Every structure is written in C-alpha cells, then in structure tokens.
Amino acid sequence: MLRTNKLDTLMLAERFNLRVNGLGWLMLSPNVGVEMTLGSHNWNRWTIGISGRGMWATTGWNTPSLVHDMKETRAEVRCYKHSRELLRSWFVGGWFGYADFDLKVGHTGYRGDGFIGGLTAGTITPLYGYRNGSSIDLEFSTNLGLIFAGFEEYVRSADKIRYEVTRQRENRLLTAIVPYTLLCDVLRVSFVYHIGPSVADRYRRRISIDQQYRTLQNELSLRRDSTEQARQLLREQRRDSLEQMDYERRFEKQRLELEKKHQRDSLEQVELRKRNEK
C-alpha cells in the first residue's frame, strides 16, 4: 500500500452511510443510524456514528407480566480491518449513550433512565450494488455493555392498571440479564446503505487507486526521462554543431594558409624563371 498517496478520492456524500437494525424492527423497535468516515481519503479505517431507537408502549392487557417501553440514543466509534477475502471487512469499536426504559418480564419491573456503554465487534459484507455506485451491505455484530441507571422497581397490581413501587429510585449498575439484553442490543443484523463505495469494497478501490497512482508516477517518471533524454540529445547536437563549426573554421584557416603558401611558391618560381632567362 502506498503511504505516499495523498489523493482525496471520497466526496463528502460518499463518507456517510445509513443503517437500520433489522432485528430491532422485527421486535417493533424502530431504529436508524448514520455513520461518517473520519477523513476524506479513499482508505480510512476509523468512523464515528450516532443512532437512535425507540419503542412505543407494548404493555399487553392480556399479558400484564410483560412491559417493554424504551427510548435510546448512542454514539459509536469503529475501527475497520479488512480480511484477505477483500469482500468482507471486520470492525471493533466502542459506544456510549443514554436510555429511558420501562421493562418488566415476570413479576418485577424496572422503570428509569441512565447511561449505557460498552464494546462492539462484527463483520460487514457487500449485499447489493446499484448502477449509480451506491451499495447495500449486510452487517452482523454483537454488543456487550453495562447500564448505570437510576431506576425503581415495581410490581403490577391485579387490576392491570395500578403500579405498586417496591423499591424507590436509586442509582446503581444494572446487571440483570433482561434489561441488559433489551437495552444493549446484544445481537444485530443490520442493513447499511452507502452513497459511495461500500466499506468492504474500499480495499479493492484502494488497490485500483494505488495502481492508478503507480501508473501516474510511471508516466511522470517516463516523462522526466524523456525530457532528460531530449535535453541530453539537444546538448549533444549543440556540442556536435559547435565541434563541426570549429572544425570548419580550422579547415578554412588551413585552406587559406595553403593558398597563401601556394601563391608565395608561385611568385618565387616566376622570379626564379625570370632570373634564369637573363
């Protein structure tokens, strides 16, 4: 990979994607999230995102032992790592957020709000590509975390309407399996819509960009070599021209000297013949 490649190949719109958790929607928990790549280069491992989900009151008149009513917002930071398969990408990250909940499974319920946070890991695979360059990815992930909440415990009275608080509001770390599972999204099956190239596909695009970069560098190098060769040829031609001019100048000088000598010899011979005639 060329570390010297400074080409920015992602437009602003291509740095964003939208995601929904399909399992959440199946559980009647509408949710949506947005993720942004940190940096405008074509290869960026780090992203940051925000998401929210909510659930309308699901208290059942026929099942007073089940209550699932909550709202949640969270922020998430991820670091992507591409595998050798090129079509799949792995990621790890962390998240934190705020939740308002009313949960009851069985005899005792929990009602309150608090902060949540934890770690996430998963894999993302291209699912479908559009002709305009956009794509949909399929994401499988798991989330582990804790909840520090202020809550109160209650039980449902026999008339199915009145609540009886058994423990007043207190702040503590919740580790009960029911609120942990329902609040922290232990499993996710998400669909991710990318306006630009998919996360898992950017490695192949990076290879293409690097190849273009190498080709550009080779063309520039060839152009520099060609320019240098042309300059060298011009210098050689100029040097040859100067040598040729110097040679012609010396040849002309030698010719003139020979003509002068020939004239002197001719004059001497004429004078000698005149003296002999006398």
mmCIF file of C-alpha atoms in Angstrom, residues 30-184:
data_model
loop_
_atom_site.group_PDB
_atom_site.id
_atom_site.type_symbol
_atom_site.label_atom_id
_atom_site.label_comp_id
_atom_site.label_asym_id
_atom_site.label_seq_id
_atom_site.Cartn_x
_atom_site.Cartn_y
_atom_site.Cartn_z
ATOM 1 C CA PRO A 30 -37.871 1.409 15.104
ATOM 2 C CA ASN A 31 -34.252 2.471 14.759
ATOM 3 C CA VAL A 32 -31.955 4.341 12.406
ATOM 4 C CA GLY A 33 -28.317 5.376 12.469
ATOM 5 C CA VAL A 34 -25.811 7.385 10.446
ATOM 6 C CA GLU A 35 -22.075 6.735 10.190
ATOM 7 C CA MET A 36 -19.331 9.009 8.845
ATOM 8 C CA THR A 37 -15.799 8.162 7.744
ATOM 9 C CA LEU A 38 -13.168 10.235 9.537
ATOM 10 C CA GLY A 39 -11.140 11.769 6.733
ATOM 11 C CA SER A 40 -11.652 12.229 3.011
ATOM 12 C CA HIS A 41 -9.050 9.761 1.756
ATOM 13 C CA ASN A 42 -10.183 6.651 -0.052
ATOM 14 C CA TRP A 43 -8.836 4.440 2.709
ATOM 15 C CA ASN A 44 -9.936 5.304 6.242
ATOM 16 C CA ARG A 45 -10.266 2.715 8.959
ATOM 17 C CA TRP A 46 -11.953 4.972 11.545
ATOM 18 C CA THR A 47 -15.610 6.008 11.581
ATOM 19 C CA ILE A 48 -17.960 7.700 14.009
ATOM 20 C CA GLY A 49 -21.729 7.300 14.102
ATOM 21 C CA ILE A 50 -24.873 8.133 16.000
ATOM 22 C CA SER A 51 -28.077 6.131 16.222
ATOM 23 C CA GLY A 52 -31.396 6.148 17.976
ATOM 24 C CA ARG A 53 -34.210 3.747 18.605
ATOM 25 C CA GLY A 54 -37.488 3.792 20.412
ATOM 26 C CA MET A 55 -40.393 1.564 21.208
ATOM 27 C CA TRP A 56 -43.946 2.559 21.829
ATOM 28 C CA ALA A 57 -45.669 1.185 24.907
ATOM 29 C CA THR A 58 -46.134 -2.541 24.442
ATOM 30 C CA THR A 59 -47.912 -3.264 27.691
ATOM 31 C CA GLY A 60 -50.335 -6.063 26.961
ATOM 32 C CA TRP A 61 -53.741 -6.180 28.606
ATOM 33 C CA ASN A 62 -53.704 -9.934 28.363
ATOM 34 C CA THR A 63 -50.054 -10.247 29.456
ATOM 35 C CA PRO A 64 -49.535 -7.822 32.364
ATOM 36 C CA SER A 65 -46.256 -9.563 33.173
ATOM 37 C CA LEU A 66 -44.618 -8.180 30.004
ATOM 38 C CA VAL A 67 -43.728 -4.497 29.587
ATOM 39 C CA HIS A 68 -41.225 -3.240 27.038
ATOM 40 C CA ASP A 69 -41.188 0.526 26.578
ATOM 41 C CA MET A 70 -37.914 2.359 25.921
ATOM 42 C CA LYS A 71 -36.013 5.077 24.047
ATOM 43 C CA GLU A 72 -32.286 5.189 23.401
ATOM 44 C CA THR A 73 -29.631 7.324 21.684
ATOM 45 C CA ARG A 74 -25.980 6.358 21.335
ATOM 46 C CA ALA A 75 -22.691 7.341 19.706
ATOM 47 C CA GLU A 76 -20.236 4.787 18.350
ATOM 48 C CA VAL A 77 -16.619 4.769 17.184
ATOM 49 C CA ARG A 78 -15.343 1.958 14.946
ATOM 50 C CA CYS A 79 -12.053 0.773 13.503
ATOM 51 C CA TYR A 80 -12.342 -1.398 10.395
ATOM 52 C CA LYS A 81 -9.931 -4.178 9.494
ATOM 53 C CA HIS A 82 -10.127 -5.810 6.072
ATOM 54 C CA SER A 83 -9.664 -9.527 5.714
ATOM 55 C CA ARG A 84 -7.760 -11.318 2.960
ATOM 56 C CA GLU A 85 -11.046 -12.149 1.235
ATOM 57 C CA LEU A 86 -11.410 -8.494 0.161
ATOM 58 C CA LEU A 87 -15.195 -8.872 0.089
ATOM 59 C CA ARG A 88 -15.570 -8.776 3.858
ATOM 60 C CA SER A 89 -14.483 -6.309 6.498
ATOM 61 C CA TRP A 90 -14.218 -6.705 10.265
ATOM 62 C CA PHE A 91 -14.564 -3.990 12.853
ATOM 63 C CA VAL A 92 -14.225 -3.363 16.562
ATOM 64 C CA GLY A 93 -15.275 -0.299 18.492
ATOM 65 C CA GLY A 94 -16.874 1.247 21.492
ATOM 66 C CA TRP A 95 -20.152 3.013 22.190
ATOM 67 C CA PHE A 96 -21.946 5.023 24.833
ATOM 68 C CA GLY A 97 -25.358 6.593 25.130
ATOM 69 C CA TYR A 98 -28.467 7.395 27.135
ATOM 70 C CA ALA A 99 -31.632 5.323 27.612
ATOM 71 C CA ASP A 100 -35.083 5.781 29.105
ATOM 72 C CA PHE A 101 -36.733 2.452 29.859
ATOM 73 C CA ASP A 102 -39.682 0.667 31.397
ATOM 74 C CA LEU A 103 -39.042 -3.060 31.340
ATOM 75 C CA LYS A 104 -40.906 -5.883 33.001
ATOM 76 C CA VAL A 105 -40.578 -9.584 32.369
ATOM 77 C CA GLY A 106 -42.208 -11.601 35.076
ATOM 78 C CA HIS A 107 -43.238 -10.333 38.498
ATOM 79 C CA THR A 108 -40.847 -7.357 38.911
ATOM 80 C CA GLY A 109 -40.361 -4.405 36.557
ATOM 81 C CA TYR A 110 -37.687 -1.718 36.201
ATOM 82 C CA ARG A 111 -38.525 1.880 35.338
ATOM 83 C CA GLY A 112 -35.975 4.671 34.998
ATOM 84 C CA ASP A 113 -33.197 6.130 32.853
ATOM 85 C CA GLY A 114 -29.432 6.138 32.740
ATOM 86 C CA PHE A 115 -26.208 5.900 30.788
ATOM 87 C CA ILE A 116 -25.139 2.885 28.783
ATOM 88 C CA GLY A 117 -21.829 1.958 27.204
ATOM 89 C CA GLY A 118 -19.702 -0.920 26.058
ATOM 90 C CA LEU A 119 -17.829 -2.606 23.207
ATOM 91 C CA THR A 120 -18.917 -3.821 19.786
ATOM 92 C CA ALA A 121 -17.475 -6.139 17.133
ATOM 93 C CA GLY A 122 -18.758 -7.551 13.885
ATOM 94 C CA THR A 123 -18.361 -8.155 10.192
ATOM 95 C CA ILE A 124 -19.787 -6.406 7.140
ATOM 96 C CA THR A 125 -20.270 -7.902 3.673
ATOM 97 C CA PRO A 126 -21.439 -6.347 0.357
ATOM 98 C CA LEU A 127 -25.004 -7.359 -0.393
ATOM 99 C CA TYR A 128 -26.138 -5.351 -3.437
ATOM 100 C CA GLY A 129 -24.645 -2.664 -5.653
ATOM 101 C CA TYR A 130 -26.531 -0.002 -7.606
ATOM 102 C CA ARG A 131 -25.565 1.320 -11.013
ATOM 103 C CA ASN A 132 -25.007 4.804 -9.614
ATOM 104 C CA GLY A 133 -22.226 3.470 -7.362
ATOM 105 C CA SER A 134 -24.248 3.194 -4.159
ATOM 106 C CA SER A 135 -24.460 -0.109 -2.335
ATOM 107 C CA ILE A 136 -26.135 -2.021 0.467
ATOM 108 C CA ASP A 137 -24.066 -4.021 2.955
ATOM 109 C CA LEU A 138 -25.143 -6.703 5.392
ATOM 110 C CA GLU A 139 -23.736 -6.352 8.894
ATOM 111 C CA PHE A 140 -23.610 -8.886 11.731
ATOM 112 C CA SER A 141 -22.432 -7.566 15.080
ATOM 113 C CA THR A 142 -22.539 -8.169 18.799
ATOM 114 C CA ASN A 143 -22.585 -5.584 21.583
ATOM 115 C CA LEU A 144 -21.515 -6.007 25.173
ATOM 116 C CA GLY A 145 -22.065 -3.288 27.735
ATOM 117 C CA LEU A 146 -23.379 -2.126 31.081
ATOM 118 C CA ILE A 147 -26.071 0.243 32.277
ATOM 119 C CA PHE A 148 -25.634 2.754 35.081
ATOM 120 C CA ALA A 149 -29.170 3.850 35.745
ATOM 121 C CA GLY A 150 -31.453 5.497 38.202
ATOM 122 C CA PHE A 151 -34.476 3.254 38.465
ATOM 123 C CA GLU A 152 -37.240 1.991 40.660
ATOM 124 C CA GLU A 153 -38.677 -1.481 40.963
ATOM 125 C CA TYR A 154 -42.388 -2.086 40.773
ATOM 126 C CA VAL A 155 -44.982 -4.803 40.535
ATOM 127 C CA ARG A 156 -48.212 -4.770 38.605
ATOM 128 C CA SER A 157 -51.363 -4.953 40.684
ATOM 129 C CA ALA A 158 -54.146 -7.338 39.951
ATOM 130 C CA ASP A 159 -56.312 -4.702 38.281
ATOM 131 C CA LYS A 160 -53.663 -4.407 35.478
ATOM 132 C CA ILE A 161 -53.652 -0.616 35.755
ATOM 133 C CA ARG A 162 -52.105 0.437 39.056
ATOM 134 C CA TYR A 163 -48.395 0.092 39.759
ATOM 135 C CA GLU A 164 -47.008 -0.621 43.211
ATOM 136 C CA VAL A 165 -43.438 0.631 43.739
ATOM 137 C CA THR A 166 -41.489 -1.915 45.778
ATOM 138 C CA ARG A 167 -38.153 -0.052 45.751
ATOM 139 C CA GLN A 168 -37.695 3.710 45.492
ATOM 140 C CA ARG A 169 -35.456 5.226 42.857
ATOM 141 C CA GLU A 170 -31.775 4.520 43.330
ATOM 142 C CA ASN A 171 -28.657 4.767 41.163
ATOM 143 C CA ARG A 172 -26.629 1.657 40.551
ATOM 144 C CA LEU A 173 -25.124 -0.587 37.899
ATOM 145 C CA LEU A 174 -27.706 -2.885 36.355
ATOM 146 C CA THR A 175 -26.508 -6.364 35.545
ATOM 147 C CA ALA A 176 -29.825 -8.163 35.326
ATOM 148 C CA ILE A 177 -29.996 -10.174 32.124
ATOM 149 C CA VAL A 178 -33.348 -8.797 30.963
ATOM 150 C CA PRO A 179 -32.572 -5.055 30.951
ATOM 151 C CA TYR A 180 -29.022 -5.810 29.797
ATOM 152 C CA THR A 181 -30.251 -7.728 26.770
ATOM 153 C CA LEU A 182 -33.046 -5.364 25.821
ATOM 154 C CA LEU A 183 -31.039 -2.161 26.209
ATOM 155 C CA CYS A 184 -27.653 -3.116 24.838
#
